[in-house]
One Martini backbone bead per residue (centre of mass of N, CA, C, O) as a GRO file, in nm:
protein
  307
    1MET     BB    1   8.319   9.144   3.459
    2GLU     BB    2   8.493   8.911   3.298
    3PRO     BB    3   8.753   8.815   3.160
    4ARG     BB    4   8.860   8.628   2.860
    5GLY     BB    5   8.971   8.411   3.028
    6CYS     BB    6   8.735   8.234   3.035
    7GLY     BB    7   8.761   8.058   2.738
    8PHE     BB    8   9.033   7.936   2.859
    9LEU     BB    9   8.904   7.749   3.092
   10LEU     BB   10   8.740   7.600   2.909
   11LEU     BB   11   8.909   7.467   2.757
   12SER     BB   12   9.048   7.312   3.013
   13LEU     BB   13   8.836   7.113   3.086
   14HIS     BB   14   8.895   6.868   2.907
   15ILE     BB   15   9.157   6.791   3.080
   16LEU     BB   16   8.995   6.781   3.411
   17ARG     BB   17   8.730   6.600   3.392
   18ALA     BB   18   8.867   6.339   3.520
   19VAL     BB   19   8.881   6.422   3.814
   20ALA     BB   20   8.576   6.387   3.805
   21ALA     BB   21   8.283   6.179   3.802
   22LEU     BB   22   8.036   6.080   3.560
   23GLU     BB   23   7.703   6.210   3.512
   24GLU     BB   24   7.462   6.076   3.312
   25LYS     BB   25   7.163   6.191   3.139
   26THR     BB   26   6.800   6.150   3.068
   27VAL     BB   27   6.598   6.373   2.867
   28ILE     BB   28   6.203   6.460   2.810
   29SER     BB   29   6.093   6.675   2.613
   30LYS     BB   30   5.862   6.883   2.495
   31LEU     BB   31   5.769   7.091   2.289
   32GLY     BB   32   5.751   7.435   2.441
   33ASP     BB   33   5.904   7.354   2.678
   34ASN     BB   34   6.030   7.305   2.979
   35ALA     BB   35   6.374   7.252   3.087
   36THR     BB   36   6.566   7.007   3.310
   37LEU     BB   37   6.859   7.020   3.418
   38SER     BB   38   7.054   6.837   3.572
   39CYS     BB   39   7.318   6.920   3.843
   40ILE     BB   40   7.439   6.762   4.173
   41TYR     BB   41   7.617   6.843   4.468
   42PRO     BB   42   7.587   6.614   4.718
   43GLY     BB   43   7.670   6.715   5.064
   44LYS     BB   44   7.673   7.022   5.065
   45GLU     BB   45   7.835   7.329   5.130
   46LEU     BB   46   7.814   7.659   4.965
   47SER     BB   47   8.002   7.894   4.831
   48LEU     BB   48   7.975   8.084   4.581
   49ASN     BB   49   8.235   8.288   4.582
   50ASN     BB   50   8.394   7.987   4.511
   51LEU     BB   51   8.230   7.982   4.198
   52ARG     BB   52   8.189   7.765   3.887
   53VAL     BB   53   7.966   7.801   3.691
   54TYR     BB   54   7.909   7.531   3.341
   55TRP     BB   55   7.682   7.531   3.077
   56GLN     BB   56   7.773   7.328   2.805
   57ILE     BB   57   7.834   7.193   2.465
   58ASP     BB   58   7.921   6.848   2.407
   59ASP     BB   59   8.113   6.993   2.146
   60VAL     BB   60   8.396   7.098   1.995
   61GLN     BB   61   8.257   7.194   1.719
   62GLU     BB   62   8.169   7.411   1.838
   63GLN     BB   63   8.169   7.757   1.868
   64CYS     BB   64   7.954   7.792   2.046
   65SER     BB   65   7.901   7.658   2.387
   66VAL     BB   66   7.742   7.855   2.599
   67VAL     BB   67   7.479   7.867   2.816
   68HIS     BB   68   7.612   7.917   3.088
   69ALA     BB   69   7.703   8.140   3.385
   70LEU     BB   70   7.876   8.121   3.683
   71ILE     BB   71   8.033   8.388   3.893
   72SER     BB   72   8.033   8.465   4.195
   73GLY     BB   73   7.706   8.452   4.213
   74GLN     BB   74   7.714   8.547   3.934
   75ASP     BB   75   7.591   8.621   3.599
   76ASN     BB   76   7.760   8.524   3.270
   77GLU     BB   77   7.706   8.716   2.954
   78SER     BB   78   7.894   8.733   2.795
   79GLU     BB   79   7.952   8.398   2.647
   80GLN     BB   80   7.736   8.354   2.551
   81CYS     BB   81   7.503   8.232   2.367
   82ILE     BB   82   7.283   8.324   2.160
   83HIS     BB   83   7.036   8.130   2.139
   84PHE     BB   84   7.038   8.152   2.506
   85LYS     BB   85   6.918   8.411   2.531
   86ASN     BB   86   6.655   8.429   2.798
   87ARG     BB   87   6.656   8.061   2.822
   88THR     BB   88   6.790   8.098   3.106
   89GLN     BB   89   6.833   7.892   3.459
   90LEU     BB   90   6.865   7.912   3.798
   91LEU     BB   91   6.845   7.774   4.120
   92TRP     BB   92   6.856   7.968   4.344
   93ASP     BB   93   6.725   7.838   4.630
   94ARG     BB   94   6.977   7.563   4.533
   95LEU     BB   95   7.283   7.658   4.545
   96GLY     BB   96   7.380   7.587   4.825
   97GLU     BB   97   7.310   7.287   4.839
   98GLY     BB   98   7.397   7.162   4.486
   99ASP     BB   99   7.203   7.277   4.295
  100PHE     BB  100   7.243   7.346   3.905
  101SER     BB  101   7.049   7.348   3.780
  102LEU     BB  102   6.885   7.388   3.456
  103LEU     BB  103   6.648   7.593   3.290
  104LEU     BB  104   6.494   7.550   2.984
  105LEU     BB  105   6.356   7.772   2.771
  106ASN     BB  106   6.126   7.691   2.500
  107VAL     BB  107   6.192   7.408   2.308
  108SER     BB  108   6.383   7.277   2.079
  109GLN     BB  109   6.532   7.111   1.845
  110SER     BB  110   6.806   7.288   1.844
  111ASP     BB  111   6.870   7.179   2.165
  112GLU     BB  112   6.913   6.879   2.087
  113ARG     BB  113   7.130   6.733   2.305
  114LYS     BB  114   7.455   6.779   2.485
  115TYR     BB  115   7.556   6.847   2.791
  116LYS     BB  116   7.751   7.037   3.031
  117CYS     BB  117   7.843   7.042   3.407
  118VAL     BB  118   8.097   7.257   3.580
  119VAL     BB  119   8.237   7.265   3.913
  120LEU     BB  120   8.435   7.537   4.058
  121GLN     BB  121   8.681   7.573   4.321
  122THR     BB  122   8.836   7.910   4.464
  123ASN     BB  123   9.090   7.935   4.611
  124GLU     BB  124   9.360   7.851   4.547
  125TYR     BB  125   9.311   7.676   4.355
  126THR     BB  126   9.169   7.527   4.101
  127LYS     BB  127   8.876   7.278   4.121
  128VAL     BB  128   8.675   7.021   3.976
  129VAL     BB  129   8.371   6.922   4.201
  130HIS     BB  130   8.165   6.882   3.930
  131GLN     BB  131   7.984   6.665   3.688
  132ALA     BB  132   7.760   6.669   3.430
  133GLN     BB  133   7.545   6.524   3.224
  134VAL     BB  134   7.298   6.601   2.922
  135VAL     BB  135   7.052   6.431   2.718
  136LEU     BB  136   6.851   6.614   2.499
  137SER     BB  137   6.487   6.543   2.442
  138LEU     BB  138   6.259   6.516   2.193
  139ALA     BB  139   5.888   6.565   2.193
  140ALA     BB  140   5.598   6.476   2.072
  141SER     BB  141   5.199   6.401   2.020
  142TYR     BB  142   5.027   6.228   1.815
  143SER     BB  143   4.771   6.222   1.661
  144GLN     BB  144   4.439   6.087   1.668
  145PRO     BB  145   4.412   5.848   1.431
  146ILE     BB  146   4.287   5.810   1.079
  147LEU     BB  147   4.061   5.576   0.962
  148SER     BB  148   4.024   5.474   0.621
  149GLY     BB  149   3.748   5.310   0.482
  150PRO     BB  150   3.694   5.097   0.265
  151VAL     BB  151   3.837   5.054  -0.064
  152THR     BB  152   3.788   4.972  -0.337
  153ASN     BB  153   3.939   4.814  -0.607
  154SER     BB  154   3.897   4.799  -0.976
  155ASN     BB  155   4.189   4.643  -1.059
  156SER     BB  156   4.076   4.419  -0.779
  157THR     BB  157   3.948   4.122  -0.679
  158GLY     BB  158   3.864   4.213  -0.342
  159GLU     BB  159   4.018   4.488  -0.317
  160VAL     BB  160   4.120   4.672  -0.047
  161THR     BB  161   4.150   5.079   0.107
  162PHE     BB  162   4.347   5.150   0.366
  163SER     BB  163   4.414   5.491   0.592
  164CYS     BB  164   4.614   5.665   0.733
  165SER     BB  165   4.646   5.949   1.008
  166SER     BB  166   4.887   6.189   1.121
  167ASP     BB  167   5.002   6.468   1.356
  168ASN     BB  168   5.214   6.603   1.543
  169GLY     BB  169   5.495   6.456   1.553
  170TYR     BB  170   5.811   6.339   1.774
  171PRO     BB  171   5.957   6.143   1.642
  172GLU     BB  172   5.924   5.944   1.458
  173PRO     BB  173   5.723   5.721   1.347
  174ASN     BB  174   5.609   5.422   1.387
  175VAL     BB  175   5.366   5.194   1.155
  176TYR     BB  176   5.115   4.969   1.203
  177TRP     BB  177   4.931   4.655   1.110
  178ILE     BB  178   4.620   4.432   1.258
  179ASN     BB  179   4.487   4.159   1.218
  180ARG     BB  180   4.296   4.079   1.439
  181THR     BB  181   4.156   3.766   1.397
  182ASP     BB  182   4.503   3.653   1.414
  183ASN     BB  183   4.713   3.900   1.503
  184ARG     BB  184   4.849   4.026   1.238
  185ARG     BB  185   5.087   4.123   1.051
  186LEU     BB  186   5.094   4.403   0.803
  187LEU     BB  187   5.213   4.557   0.532
  188PRO     BB  188   5.205   4.814   0.395
  189SER     BB  189   5.198   4.980   0.041
  190GLU     BB  190   5.255   5.302   0.225
  191LEU     BB  191   5.439   5.532   0.305
  192SER     BB  192   5.425   5.869   0.475
  193ILE     BB  193   5.666   6.163   0.586
  194THR     BB  194   5.631   6.508   0.731
  195LEU     BB  195   5.803   6.798   0.756
  196HIS     BB  196   5.784   7.071   0.894
  197ASP     BB  197   5.820   7.412   1.014
  198ASP     BB  198   5.766   7.295   1.321
  199GLY     BB  199   5.956   7.014   1.337
  200THR     BB  200   5.693   6.802   1.238
  201TYR     BB  201   5.486   6.556   1.205
  202SER     BB  202   5.353   6.366   0.911
  203VAL     BB  203   5.136   6.040   0.855
  204LEU     BB  204   5.095   5.787   0.607
  205SER     BB  205   4.894   5.536   0.548
  206THR     BB  206   4.878   5.215   0.358
  207LEU     BB  207   4.607   4.897   0.279
  208LYS     BB  208   4.610   4.603   0.076
  209VAL     BB  209   4.325   4.382   0.125
  210LYS     BB  210   4.120   4.152   0.151
  211ALA     BB  211   3.793   4.111   0.163
  212THR     BB  212   3.591   4.045   0.454
  213SER     BB  213   3.298   3.985   0.642
  214ASP     BB  214   3.497   4.027   0.909
  215MET     BB  215   3.724   4.268   0.917
  216GLN     BB  216   4.004   4.361   1.143
  217ILE     BB  217   4.135   4.687   1.120
  218GLU     BB  218   4.483   4.812   1.268
  219CYS     BB  219   4.603   5.116   1.339
  220PHE     BB  220   4.973   5.214   1.456
  221ILE     BB  221   5.123   5.468   1.641
  222GLU     BB  222   5.427   5.500   1.728
  223ASN     BB  223   5.600   5.637   2.050
  224LYS     BB  224   5.884   5.595   2.206
  225ARG     BB  225   6.010   5.831   2.342
  226LEU     BB  226   5.660   5.851   2.465
  227GLN     BB  227   5.525   5.549   2.473
  228GLU     BB  228   5.318   5.582   2.274
  229ASN     BB  229   5.021   5.372   2.160
  230ILE     BB  230   4.796   5.483   1.870
  231SER     BB  231   4.474   5.398   1.771
  232ALA     BB  232   4.262   5.233   1.521
  233ASN     BB  233   3.934   5.099   1.391
  234TYR     BB  234   3.814   4.840   1.179
  235THR     BB  235   3.466   4.675   1.177
  236GLN     BB  236   3.247   4.465   1.092
  237GLU     BB  237   3.089   4.428   1.268
  238LYS     BB  238   3.021   4.742   1.291
  239GLN     BB  239   2.896   4.843   1.054
  240ASN     BB  240   2.627   4.604   1.078
  241ASN     BB  241   2.531   4.770   1.330
  242GLY     BB  242   2.487   5.020   1.235
  243SER     BB  243   2.275   4.949   1.023
  244ASN     BB  244   2.086   4.794   1.202
  245THR     BB  245   2.056   5.099   1.360
  246GLU     BB  246   1.937   5.287   1.118
  247SER     BB  247   1.764   5.117   1.096
  248HIS     BB  248   1.522   5.140   1.329
  249LYS     BB  249   1.539   5.431   1.336
  250ASP     BB  250   1.377   5.390   1.058
  251LEU     BB  251   1.144   5.240   1.220
  252GLU     BB  252   1.062   5.476   1.399
  253LYS     BB  253   1.002   5.668   1.260
  254SER     BB  254   0.789   5.556   1.127
  255GLY     BB  255   0.609   5.492   1.340
  256ARG     BB  256   0.536   5.766   1.403
  257GLY     BB  257   0.399   5.864   1.178
  258ALA     BB  258   0.179   5.669   1.195
  259GLN     BB  259   0.065   5.736   1.479
  260ALA     BB  260   0.075   6.048   1.368
  261ALA     BB  261  -0.204   5.958   1.154
  262GLY     BB  262  -0.408   5.826   1.327
  263ILE     BB  263  -0.458   6.037   1.502
  264ILE     BB  264  -0.563   6.266   1.273
  265SER     BB  265  -0.788   6.080   1.164
  266ILE     BB  266  -0.952   6.083   1.414
  267VAL     BB  267  -1.014   6.358   1.422
  268ILE     BB  268  -1.151   6.393   1.190
  269LEU     BB  269  -1.394   6.169   1.278
  270LEU     BB  270  -1.471   6.319   1.494
  271ALA     BB  271  -1.553   6.620   1.371
  272LEU     BB  272  -1.769   6.453   1.128
  273LEU     BB  273  -1.916   6.318   1.369
  274ALA     BB  274  -2.017   6.619   1.482
  275VAL     BB  275  -2.146   6.724   1.198
  276LEU     BB  276  -2.385   6.537   1.245
  277ILE     BB  277  -2.498   6.572   1.440
  278CYS     BB  278  -2.571   6.866   1.408
  279TRP     BB  279  -2.759   6.840   1.224
  280LEU     BB  280  -2.959   6.601   1.324
  281TRP     BB  281  -3.074   6.811   1.533
  282LYS     BB  282  -3.175   7.060   1.336
  283HIS     BB  283  -3.375   6.876   1.189
  284ARG     BB  284  -3.550   6.799   1.420
  285SER     BB  285  -3.587   7.077   1.488
  286SER     BB  286  -3.749   7.163   1.220
  287LYS     BB  287  -3.946   6.940   1.276
  288LEU     BB  288  -4.090   7.032   1.512
  289VAL     BB  289  -4.152   7.322   1.441
  290SER     BB  290  -4.375   7.218   1.204
  291TYR     BB  291  -4.577   7.072   1.420
  292THR     BB  292  -4.656   7.287   1.595
  293ASP     BB  293  -4.797   7.472   1.367
  294VAL     BB  294  -5.024   7.261   1.258
  295GLN     BB  295  -5.191   7.176   1.529
  296PRO     BB  296  -5.358   7.404   1.576
  297ASN     BB  297  -5.516   7.418   1.282
  298GLU     BB  298  -5.641   7.136   1.355
  299ASP     BB  299  -5.806   7.233   1.604
  300ASN     BB  300  -5.939   7.474   1.456
  301ARG     BB  301  -6.122   7.318   1.232
  302LYS     BB  302  -6.278   7.158   1.424
  303LEU     BB  303  -6.432   7.354   1.573
  304ASN     BB  304  -6.549   7.506   1.295
  305SER     BB  305  -6.707   7.278   1.244
  306PRO     BB  306  -6.996   7.119   1.194
  307VAL     BB  307  -7.200   6.876   1.322
   0.00000   0.00000   0.00000
């Protein structure tokens, strides 16, 4: 365990940082993911026993600034901030190659800061051999926008309202509307952005426009940090096509119903015809039986009558 003099050494780093050239990088990570903060001192094979590596929050106003510390080849947690306990790892298989990058686990909005990596070599005297500065920016993708409308406004002739909503994004988005008939940007009537307990945002935008027969309205939700731009659209023509499709489906259903009714009618007619044939056959058979019975009687009468 290192003595508390380590804290004094951290304070003195602000004086020593001019010794080495400072690199600055920006890392963008999604909320809940693991972020790798890069700190690479290339071209040198280093002995970890003579090194001290400090990852700090680069803000002099922070009461606790130690994110991770490696001293003489061992992790040192004596002055590590509670917020980072069990959430930081060095890449041990790369340390000997000069890669002192830090893996920060399960990042949240409170991790969105500027960090500094300082590598010191302790031989005859302590000197800074490498520094790096990393800005961690966080982001979350917005959900696919839901476009509702048009809803006819009761207090305005020919005006309709559209609404566009999206959730679970970070940071706050840009929202804009486009009239696709002439690619003209439209000003929203209202814009509401809500911050949730998990740090993400939801957005709801409304648009009021004059209704036309060929309306083509598109709503865009832009997350600049992730370079994502997702949209939802309404096209009057598509709506008409949808109605035509429904009508076509209804016609098909009606056609199928008429066809089924025709088949049933034919079956009934065939059944009636069969019954009629059976009845006629039985009726004819009964007449034949009667004729057969009468003919012998007439013959007998002829034989018995006197000549």
